[in-house]
Short mmCIF file of C-alpha atoms and ligand atoms in Angstrom, two decimals:
data_model
loop_
_atom_site.label_atom_id
_atom_site.label_comp_id
_atom_site.label_asym_id
_atom_site.label_seq_id
_atom_site.Cartn_x
_atom_site.Cartn_y
_atom_site.Cartn_z
CA UNK A 1 86.40 5.70 13.67
CA UNK A 2 87.88 2.85 14.52
CA UNK A 3 89.74 2.18 17.47
CA UNK A 4 91.58 -0.55 18.67
CA UNK A 5 92.99 -0.75 22.20
CA UNK A 6 95.86 -2.77 23.61
CA UNK A 7 95.75 -4.73 26.15
CA UNK A 8 93.73 -7.27 28.52
CA UNK A 9 93.11 -6.30 31.95
CA UNK A 10 90.51 -4.31 33.58
CA UNK A 11 91.71 -1.10 32.79
CA UNK A 12 91.62 -1.74 28.91
CA UNK A 13 87.72 -3.18 29.51
CA UNK A 14 87.37 0.06 31.01
CA UNK A 15 89.33 2.20 28.14
CA UNK A 16 86.73 0.30 25.40
CA UNK A 17 83.65 0.76 27.28
CA UNK A 18 84.49 4.75 27.65
CA UNK A 19 85.89 5.07 24.22
CA UNK A 20 82.71 3.32 23.04
CA UNK A 21 80.53 6.17 24.26
CA UNK A 22 82.06 8.91 21.82
CA UNK A 23 79.73 9.30 18.91
CA UNK A 24 82.94 9.27 16.73
CA UNK A 25 83.30 5.47 17.43
CA UNK A 26 81.84 2.85 14.51
CA UNK A 27 83.85 -0.13 15.22
CA UNK A 28 86.13 -1.18 18.25
CA UNK A 29 88.68 -3.46 18.52
CA UNK A 30 90.25 -5.19 21.28
CA UNK A 31 93.25 -6.97 21.37
CA UNK A 32 94.22 -8.99 22.49
CA UNK A 33 91.22 -8.33 25.22
CA UNK A 34 88.75 -10.12 27.42
CA UNK A 35 85.24 -11.75 27.92
CA UNK A 36 84.14 -8.20 29.04
CA UNK A 37 85.78 -6.34 25.80
CA UNK A 38 84.15 -9.26 23.54
CA UNK A 39 80.63 -8.15 24.28
CA UNK A 40 81.32 -4.42 23.66
CA UNK A 41 84.53 -4.51 20.93
CA UNK A 42 85.54 -7.19 18.65
CA UNK A 43 88.76 -9.09 20.25
CA UNK A 44 91.82 -9.64 17.83
CA UNK A 45 93.17 -12.72 19.02
CA UNK A 46 97.34 -11.05 19.18
CA UNK A 47 98.91 -10.65 22.34
CA UNK A 48 99.81 -7.33 23.76
CA UNK A 49 103.98 -8.19 23.19
CA UNK A 50 103.33 -9.18 19.56
CA UNK A 51 104.32 -5.60 18.01
CA UNK A 52 105.01 -6.38 14.47
CA UNK A 53 101.27 -8.34 14.26
CA UNK A 54 99.64 -5.43 15.94
CA UNK A 55 101.23 -3.16 13.81
CA UNK A 56 100.53 -5.20 10.53
CA UNK A 57 96.51 -5.51 11.87
CA UNK A 58 96.62 -2.14 12.15
CA UNK A 59 98.10 -1.10 9.10
CA UNK A 60 95.74 -3.86 7.06
CA UNK A 61 92.73 -3.09 8.79
CA UNK A 62 92.80 0.97 8.84
CA UNK A 63 92.49 1.55 12.59
CA UNK A 64 92.16 5.45 12.76
CA UNK A 65 93.79 5.41 16.54
CA UNK A 66 95.47 2.89 18.77
CA UNK A 67 95.51 3.04 22.26
CA UNK A 68 98.08 1.17 24.35
CA UNK A 69 97.23 -0.25 27.62
CA UNK A 70 100.27 -1.95 29.52
CA UNK A 71 103.50 -0.42 30.21
CA UNK A 72 105.73 -3.27 28.03
CA UNK A 73 104.73 -2.14 24.66
CA UNK A 74 105.63 1.08 25.68
CA UNK A 75 109.10 0.11 26.79
CA UNK A 76 109.09 -2.28 23.61
CA UNK A 77 108.96 1.36 21.48
CA UNK A 78 104.86 0.21 19.98
CA UNK A 79 104.34 4.20 19.65
CA UNK A 80 107.66 4.27 17.82
CA UNK A 81 106.54 1.27 15.52
CA UNK A 82 103.15 2.37 14.94
CA UNK A 83 104.26 6.32 14.12
CA UNK A 84 106.97 5.03 11.43
CA UNK A 85 104.02 3.33 9.50
CA UNK A 86 102.10 6.76 9.86
CA UNK A 87 99.31 5.21 12.26
CA UNK A 88 97.93 7.50 14.61
CA UNK A 89 98.62 5.95 18.25
CA UNK A 90 97.80 7.08 21.99
CA UNK A 91 101.18 6.87 24.31
CA UNK A 92 104.38 7.97 24.48
CA UNK A 93 107.68 6.76 22.98
CA UNK A 94 109.91 4.35 24.15
CA UNK A 95 112.57 7.33 24.91
CA UNK A 96 109.69 8.86 26.41
CA UNK A 97 108.62 5.67 28.75
CA UNK A 98 111.73 5.43 30.33
CA UNK A 99 110.30 8.00 33.13
CA UNK A 100 108.41 4.52 33.53
CA UNK A 101 110.76 1.48 32.55
CA UNK A 102 114.09 2.90 34.12
CA UNK A 103 113.59 4.05 37.78
CA UNK A 104 117.53 5.03 37.69
CA UNK A 105 116.13 7.34 34.16
CA UNK A 106 113.51 9.13 36.61
CA UNK A 107 115.90 9.64 39.28
CA UNK A 108 118.47 11.50 37.71
CA UNK A 109 115.76 13.72 36.02
CA UNK A 110 114.54 14.36 39.31
CA UNK A 111 116.84 14.86 41.17
CA UNK A 112 118.33 17.14 38.15
CA UNK A 113 115.03 19.32 38.34
CA UNK A 114 114.62 19.25 42.36
CA UNK A 115 111.56 17.25 42.20
CA UNK A 116 110.62 15.66 46.18
CA UNK A 117 111.36 12.53 45.93
CA UNK A 118 112.90 9.74 48.45
CA UNK A 119 116.93 10.55 48.62
CA UNK A 120 118.35 7.55 46.63
CA UNK A 121 121.80 6.47 45.41
CA UNK A 122 121.90 3.89 41.90
CA UNK A 123 124.48 0.43 41.75
CA UNK A 124 125.66 -1.24 39.13
CA UNK A 125 128.40 -3.72 41.39
CA UNK A 126 126.41 -5.41 44.37
CA UNK A 127 129.21 -5.11 46.91
CA UNK A 128 129.10 -1.05 46.75
CA UNK A 129 125.40 -1.39 47.45
CA UNK A 130 126.46 -4.40 50.09
CA UNK A 131 128.31 -1.59 51.50
CA UNK A 132 126.31 1.24 51.23
CA UNK A 133 123.02 -0.85 53.40
CA UNK A 134 125.51 -1.00 56.32
CA UNK A 135 125.26 2.55 56.58
CA UNK A 136 121.79 3.11 56.31
CA UNK A 137 118.26 2.95 58.60
CA UNK A 138 116.64 0.76 58.11
CA UNK A 139 113.76 -0.19 56.42
CA UNK A 140 115.17 0.73 52.73
CA UNK A 141 113.99 0.19 49.88
CA UNK A 142 115.30 -1.62 46.91
CA UNK A 143 114.02 -1.21 43.21
CA UNK A 144 114.92 -3.12 40.20
CA UNK A 145 115.72 -0.53 37.54
CA UNK A 146 113.36 -1.93 35.23
CA UNK A 147 110.11 -3.49 34.51
CA UNK A 148 109.29 -6.56 36.77
CA UNK A 149 105.79 -6.52 36.42
CA UNK A 150 105.39 -4.80 39.65
CA UNK A 151 107.47 -6.76 41.97
CA UNK A 152 110.32 -5.29 41.51
CA UNK A 153 110.19 -2.94 44.78
CA UNK A 154 111.39 -4.58 47.80
CA UNK A 155 111.18 -3.10 51.62
CA UNK A 156 113.55 -4.62 53.38
CA UNK A 157 112.87 -4.20 57.56
CA UNK A 158 117.29 -4.77 58.12
CA UNK A 159 120.23 -5.46 56.66
CA UNK A 160 119.61 -9.10 56.00
CA UNK A 161 116.95 -8.95 54.27
CA UNK A 162 118.53 -5.94 52.02
CA UNK A 163 121.39 -8.32 51.84
CA UNK A 164 119.25 -11.64 49.87
CA UNK A 165 117.49 -9.17 48.12
CA UNK A 166 120.54 -7.65 46.74
CA UNK A 167 122.22 -10.44 45.55
CA UNK A 168 118.75 -12.23 44.37
CA UNK A 169 118.32 -9.17 41.53
CA UNK A 170 121.69 -8.45 40.87
CA UNK A 171 123.99 -11.73 41.33
CA UNK A 172 120.96 -14.58 40.95
CA UNK A 173 119.22 -12.42 38.03
CA UNK A 174 115.68 -12.57 39.56
CA UNK A 175 114.10 -10.15 37.57
CA UNK A 176 116.66 -10.42 34.37
CA UNK A 177 118.06 -7.41 32.97
CA UNK A 178 115.35 -5.27 34.90
CA UNK A 179 117.65 -5.98 38.27
CA UNK A 180 121.27 -5.97 36.75
CA UNK A 181 120.86 -2.20 38.17
CA UNK A 182 119.05 -1.22 41.45
CA UNK A 183 118.48 2.13 43.52
CA UNK A 184 118.00 1.91 46.70
CA UNK A 185 115.92 4.60 48.52
CA UNK A 186 114.67 5.96 51.75
CA UNK A 187 111.62 5.08 53.13
CA UNK A 188 108.79 7.51 52.80
CA UNK A 189 105.98 7.81 55.50
CA UNK A 190 102.16 8.99 54.54
CA UNK A 191 99.50 8.38 52.57
CA UNK A 192 99.92 7.17 48.58
CA UNK A 193 98.22 8.91 46.39
CA UNK A 194 97.64 8.24 41.97
CA UNK A 195 97.47 11.11 39.59
CA UNK A 196 96.84 11.05 36.25
CA UNK A 197 97.88 13.37 34.00
CA UNK A 198 96.95 13.90 30.18
CA UNK A 199 100.15 15.37 28.80
CA UNK A 200 100.47 17.00 25.75
CA UNK A 201 104.48 17.41 25.37
CA UNK A 202 104.09 21.16 26.73
CA UNK A 203 101.01 21.48 29.09
CA UNK A 204 98.90 18.71 30.83
CA UNK A 205 95.46 18.24 32.38
CA UNK A 206 95.25 16.67 35.80
CA UNK A 207 92.26 13.80 35.69
CA UNK A 208 90.42 12.90 38.92
CA UNK A 209 92.47 11.79 41.62
CA UNK A 210 92.71 8.51 43.49
CA UNK A 211 93.87 6.06 45.48
CA UNK A 212 94.44 1.85 44.97
CA UNK A 213 95.40 -1.01 47.82
CA UNK A 214 98.29 -2.93 46.73
CA UNK A 215 98.34 -5.17 49.12
CA UNK A 216 96.48 -8.74 48.45
CA UNK A 217 94.72 -8.97 52.29
CA UNK A 218 92.49 -6.74 54.64
CA UNK A 219 94.34 -4.23 56.20
CA UNK A 220 97.44 -3.79 54.08
CA UNK A 221 98.61 -6.93 54.52
CA UNK A 222 100.25 -9.64 52.20
CA UNK A 223 102.38 -9.35 49.13
CA UNK A 224 102.28 -6.43 46.77
CA UNK A 225 99.54 -7.06 43.98
CA UNK A 226 98.80 -5.55 40.58
CA UNK A 227 95.94 -3.89 42.38
CA UNK A 228 93.21 -4.89 44.96
CA UNK A 229 90.73 -1.93 44.85
CA UNK A 230 90.50 1.54 44.36
CA UNK A 231 88.81 4.64 45.09
CA UNK A 232 88.38 8.03 43.41
CA UNK A 233 88.54 11.03 44.81
CA UNK A 234 91.49 10.50 46.67
CA UNK A 235 90.78 11.13 50.40
CA UNK A 236 94.37 13.00 51.25
CA UNK A 237 94.28 15.02 47.85
CA UNK A 238 93.42 18.90 48.25
CA UNK A 239 93.77 22.32 45.83
CA UNK A 240 96.86 23.32 47.83
CA UNK A 241 98.58 19.52 47.17
CA UNK A 242 97.23 20.76 43.49
CA UNK A 243 99.15 23.83 43.26
CA UNK A 244 102.16 22.33 44.66
CA UNK A 245 102.08 19.27 42.47
CA UNK A 246 102.02 22.27 39.26
CA UNK A 247 104.44 24.00 40.59
CA UNK A 248 107.04 21.54 42.19
CA UNK A 249 106.49 18.08 40.42
CA UNK A 250 105.04 18.47 37.15
CA UNK A 251 106.64 21.99 35.86
CA UNK A 252 109.65 20.96 36.58
CA UNK A 253 109.81 17.39 35.31
CA UNK A 254 107.95 19.08 31.91
CA UNK A 255 111.53 21.30 31.66
CA UNK A 256 113.46 18.84 32.20
CA UNK A 257 112.28 16.22 29.41
CA UNK A 258 112.21 18.97 27.52
CA UNK A 259 115.83 19.59 28.04
CA UNK A 260 116.68 16.08 27.27
CA UNK A 261 114.98 16.23 23.86
CA UNK A 262 112.08 13.86 25.12
CA UNK A 263 108.78 15.32 23.90
CA UNK A 264 106.50 13.15 26.23
CA UNK A 265 102.75 12.45 24.94
CA UNK A 266 100.45 10.10 26.72
CA UNK A 267 98.90 9.45 30.47
CA UNK A 268 101.18 9.90 33.09
CA UNK A 269 100.54 8.86 36.27
CA UNK A 270 102.77 9.70 39.38
CA UNK A 271 102.55 7.81 42.29
CA UNK A 272 102.72 10.47 45.35
CA UNK A 273 103.10 9.65 48.77
CA UNK A 274 101.58 12.64 50.77
CA UNK A 275 103.14 13.51 54.41
CA UNK A 276 103.21 17.05 57.02
CA UNK A 277 105.65 18.53 54.53
CA UNK A 278 104.05 17.67 50.64
CA UNK A 279 103.85 14.95 48.09
CA UNK A 280 107.12 13.35 46.79
CA UNK A 281 107.31 11.38 44.12
CA UNK A 282 107.54 7.92 44.78
CA UNK A 283 107.71 6.22 40.61
CA UNK A 284 106.45 7.78 37.72
CA UNK A 285 104.49 5.29 35.00
CA UNK A 286 103.20 6.16 31.72
CA UNK A 287 100.32 4.56 31.21
CA UNK A 288 96.96 4.92 33.00
CA UNK A 289 97.03 2.97 36.14
CA UNK A 290 94.86 -0.22 36.88
CA UNK A 291 92.56 -0.40 38.88
CA UNK A 292 92.58 3.33 39.12
CA UNK A 293 91.42 3.55 35.72
CA UNK A 294 88.58 1.64 36.43
CA UNK A 295 87.22 4.33 39.25
CA UNK A 296 88.39 7.31 36.90
CA UNK A 297 86.61 6.57 33.68
CA UNK A 298 83.43 6.18 35.14
CA UNK A 299 83.45 9.80 36.84
CA UNK A 300 84.37 11.45 33.68
CA UNK A 301 81.26 12.51 32.08
CA UNK A 302 83.60 14.10 29.16
CA UNK A 303 84.05 12.11 25.88
CA UNK A 304 87.45 10.48 26.33
CA UNK A 305 88.46 10.24 22.21
CA UNK A 306 88.94 14.20 21.84
CA UNK A 307 90.80 14.50 24.61
CA UNK A 308 93.71 11.49 23.66
CA UNK A 309 92.92 13.57 20.27
CA UNK A 310 94.00 16.65 21.85
CA UNK A 311 97.03 15.06 23.66
CA UNK A 312 98.28 13.83 20.79
CA UNK A 313 97.85 16.69 18.68
CA UNK A 314 99.41 18.62 21.02
CA UNK A 315 96.26 21.04 22.50
CA UNK A 316 95.37 19.15 25.48
CA UNK A 317 95.42 23.23 26.12
CA UNK A 318 91.78 23.69 24.65
CA UNK A 319 90.30 21.19 26.57
CA UNK A 320 88.39 21.43 29.82
CA UNK A 321 87.11 17.83 31.32
CA UNK A 322 84.13 17.63 33.01
CA UNK A 323 83.03 15.64 36.14
CA UNK A 324 80.59 12.97 37.86
CA UNK A 325 80.33 14.90 41.73
CA UNK A 326 79.96 11.30 42.79
CA UNK A 327 82.55 9.29 43.88
CA UNK A 328 83.59 5.97 42.64
CA UNK A 329 84.95 2.74 44.30
CA UNK A 330 86.14 -0.52 42.46
CA UNK A 331 86.69 -3.62 44.37
CA UNK A 332 88.99 -6.57 42.18
CA UNK A 333 87.51 -10.12 42.98
CA UNK A 334 90.81 -12.92 42.27
CA UNK A 335 91.32 -15.65 41.96
CA UNK A 336 92.29 -17.71 45.22
CA UNK A 337 96.67 -17.43 45.65
CA UNK A 338 97.07 -14.55 43.89
CA UNK A 339 99.66 -13.36 43.85
CA UNK A 340 101.37 -16.43 43.84
CA UNK A 341 100.04 -19.91 42.41
CA UNK A 342 96.18 -19.83 41.37
CA UNK A 343 93.85 -22.25 39.14
CA UNK A 344 91.69 -20.75 36.47
CA UNK A 345 88.63 -22.65 34.49
CA UNK A 346 86.42 -21.60 37.29
CA UNK A 347 82.71 -20.81 35.85
CA UNK A 348 81.48 -17.32 36.82
CA UNK A 349 78.18 -16.85 37.92
CA UNK A 350 75.78 -13.52 38.82
CA UNK A 351 77.20 -10.66 36.48
CA UNK A 352 74.01 -10.05 35.28
CA UNK A 353 72.27 -9.87 38.91
CA UNK A 354 75.34 -8.15 39.94
CA UNK A 355 75.20 -5.27 36.89
CA UNK A 356 71.37 -4.94 37.25
CA UNK A 357 72.08 -2.43 40.15
CA UNK A 358 72.34 1.10 39.25
CA UNK A 359 75.74 2.97 38.85
CA UNK A 360 77.34 -0.92 39.21
CA UNK A 361 79.89 -1.03 36.23
CA UNK A 362 81.40 -4.38 35.84
CA UNK A 363 84.74 -4.29 34.03
CA UNK A 364 86.52 -7.64 33.35
CA UNK A 365 90.45 -8.84 33.74
CA UNK A 366 91.41 -12.51 33.69
CA UNK A 367 88.08 -13.93 32.15
CA UNK A 368 87.26 -15.84 28.54
CA UNK A 369 84.20 -16.90 27.04
CA UNK A 370 84.07 -20.72 26.17
CA UNK A 371 80.50 -22.30 25.25
CA UNK A 372 79.56 -23.36 29.24
CA UNK A 373 79.21 -19.32 29.52
CA UNK A 374 82.31 -17.27 31.20
CA UNK A 375 85.28 -18.76 33.12
CA UNK A 376 88.75 -17.37 35.35
CA UNK A 377 91.29 -17.03 32.94
CA UNK A 378 93.87 -14.99 34.96
CA UNK A 379 94.94 -13.94 38.54
CA UNK A 380 92.71 -10.35 38.77
CA UNK A 381 89.33 -11.72 37.56
CA UNK A 382 86.93 -8.72 37.81
CA UNK A 383 87.36 -5.51 38.89
CA UNK A 384 83.60 -4.38 40.18
CA UNK A 385 82.82 -0.51 40.65
CA UNK A 386 80.26 1.38 41.85
CA UNK A 387 79.19 5.15 41.96
CA UNK A 388 77.50 6.72 44.87
CA UNK A 389 77.10 10.12 46.68
CA UNK A 390 79.45 9.68 49.36
CA UNK A 391 82.44 6.74 49.10
CA UNK A 392 80.89 4.95 51.62
CA UNK A 393 77.62 5.19 49.58
CA UNK A 394 79.64 3.97 46.65
CA UNK A 395 81.35 1.15 48.89
CA UNK A 396 77.79 -0.23 50.25
CA UNK A 397 77.02 -0.61 46.88
CA UNK A 398 80.23 -2.28 45.46
CA UNK A 399 79.70 -4.91 47.75
CA UNK A 400 76.19 -5.41 47.43
CA UNK A 401 76.96 -5.99 44.21
CA UNK A 402 80.16 -8.77 44.81
CA UNK A 403 78.18 -10.39 46.79
CA UNK A 404 76.05 -11.66 43.94
CA UNK A 405 79.24 -12.55 41.82
CA UNK A 406 80.63 -16.58 42.60
CA UNK A 407 83.44 -18.17 41.22
CA UNK A 408 85.30 -21.55 42.95
CA UNK A 409 88.02 -19.77 45.37
CA UNK A 410 87.21 -16.09 44.70
CA UNK A 411 89.12 -14.05 47.04
CA UNK A 412 88.18 -10.26 47.32
CA UNK A 413 89.42 -7.40 49.93
CA UNK A 414 86.64 -6.30 52.47
CA UNK A 415 88.30 -3.09 53.15
CA UNK A 416 88.80 -1.16 50.04
CA UNK A 417 87.96 2.50 50.62
CA UNK A 418 87.71 2.25 54.35
CA UNK A 419 90.49 3.96 54.95
CA UNK A 420 88.83 6.82 53.59
CA UNK A 421 87.48 7.55 56.45
CA UNK A 422 90.51 7.82 58.75
CA UNK A 423 92.44 10.16 56.19
P1 AMP B 501 106.82 1.86 42.81
O1 AMP B 501 106.83 1.18 41.58
O2 AMP B 501 107.88 2.60 42.54
O3 AMP B 501 105.66 3.18 43.04
O4 AMP B 501 106.63 1.32 43.87
C1 AMP B 501 105.49 0.30 44.71
C2 AMP B 501 105.00 0.33 45.68
O5 AMP B 501 106.28 0.53 47.03
C3 AMP B 501 104.76 1.80 46.35
O6 AMP B 501 102.97 2.17 45.71
C4 AMP B 501 104.81 2.47 47.52
O7 AMP B 501 103.49 1.49 48.08
C5 AMP B 501 106.21 1.48 47.61
N1 AMP B 501 107.18 2.50 47.63
C6 AMP B 501 107.83 2.49 46.48
N2 AMP B 501 109.13 2.97 46.99
C7 AMP B 501 108.49 3.46 48.43
C8 AMP B 501 109.44 4.47 48.65
N3 AMP B 501 110.56 5.11 49.15
N4 AMP B 501 109.21 4.25 50.78
C9 AMP B 501 108.04 3.89 50.86
N5 AMP B 501 107.32 3.40 50.09
C10 AMP B 501 107.83 3.08 49.05
#
């Protein structure tokens, strides 16, 4: 089979790496990919946002299955375009992807099905939003309705911040159309957990749990990023929560989608907040997480390809997934300055030395191959993953690997997976 992975991050490198292990796969393609995918696949110079070119490429090159990594092409309807051309593709349709691309749509669905989530109100008028804020207990969470590169969620500690956030989103158009409508919701306390489910329209299979670290600096300080590291399994997840998750979140969600006439086929990744009274949904994502994928897939013993096929065919119920009992930790190496301004083109050394360690996988994100070697080309540069018999063992190994890699102004967190100790 000929497989095309769309995207260029660590998630896509991990997907391509895992899919390539399936015996059915003869050729792996990645669009546009990075220096890491170039080593295991053929990179195709088409951006993930250029949907017509991707459809044309898949058709002309007889691609058997396309796997879509990022959220933007899904929200723009890439799956509908592929299907219209009778091309097989893994991911939800445009209308199903609204579960991520419209926070208002997701909230309304959750409300209708009584799925536990933060109390929220939606606004399309900034005056009304201001007046509402005056009556609230702070902090509150303000969310742009649409996709905003992970930056559309602001936690406002006081009324002044809430007002300036509402102004920036609704009046000044900081996130374009994505922020014209907003959600204001209650601030939830607890610990976060990322779940990944292969959903085939009617049934689902849960992948192993994970937790990520979103803030840029140690101790969860500084601005939010795409993710600075992750570990699996999550230390705040349990069989009891899984049962609750099935009954109170997944079953009602599938019922709600069905009622809306939507068949969701793809990867559903709910972000949860776990507190003493159970799990509540922070958000739904409609694709694999980054960097969660970089800790989940190295723990998956089963082949991924048949699982994706079964999801597309509505047959996930027949599948069992085997897991490595060991823990995994991934640390993201970022360019100095990220998530704000940063420089690129820095030479990366030590990759081979790091990969010599047992049970270490290096997934590339913002990297590029040049005549002079591999250089940085993005904010998040590498995701270094290690497996270990415990989280602590995986943590020790991953930092040993990270210490062998160098590029100018490299920045990474030293406390990834440390929370595992405290719960
Ligand atoms: P979202 O994109 O909705 O998951 O939000 C991004 C991040 O903002 C989450 O991973 C949480 O860390 C935080 N967040 C979102 N909603 C809430 C909430 N209601 N209470 C507390 N933190 C939140």
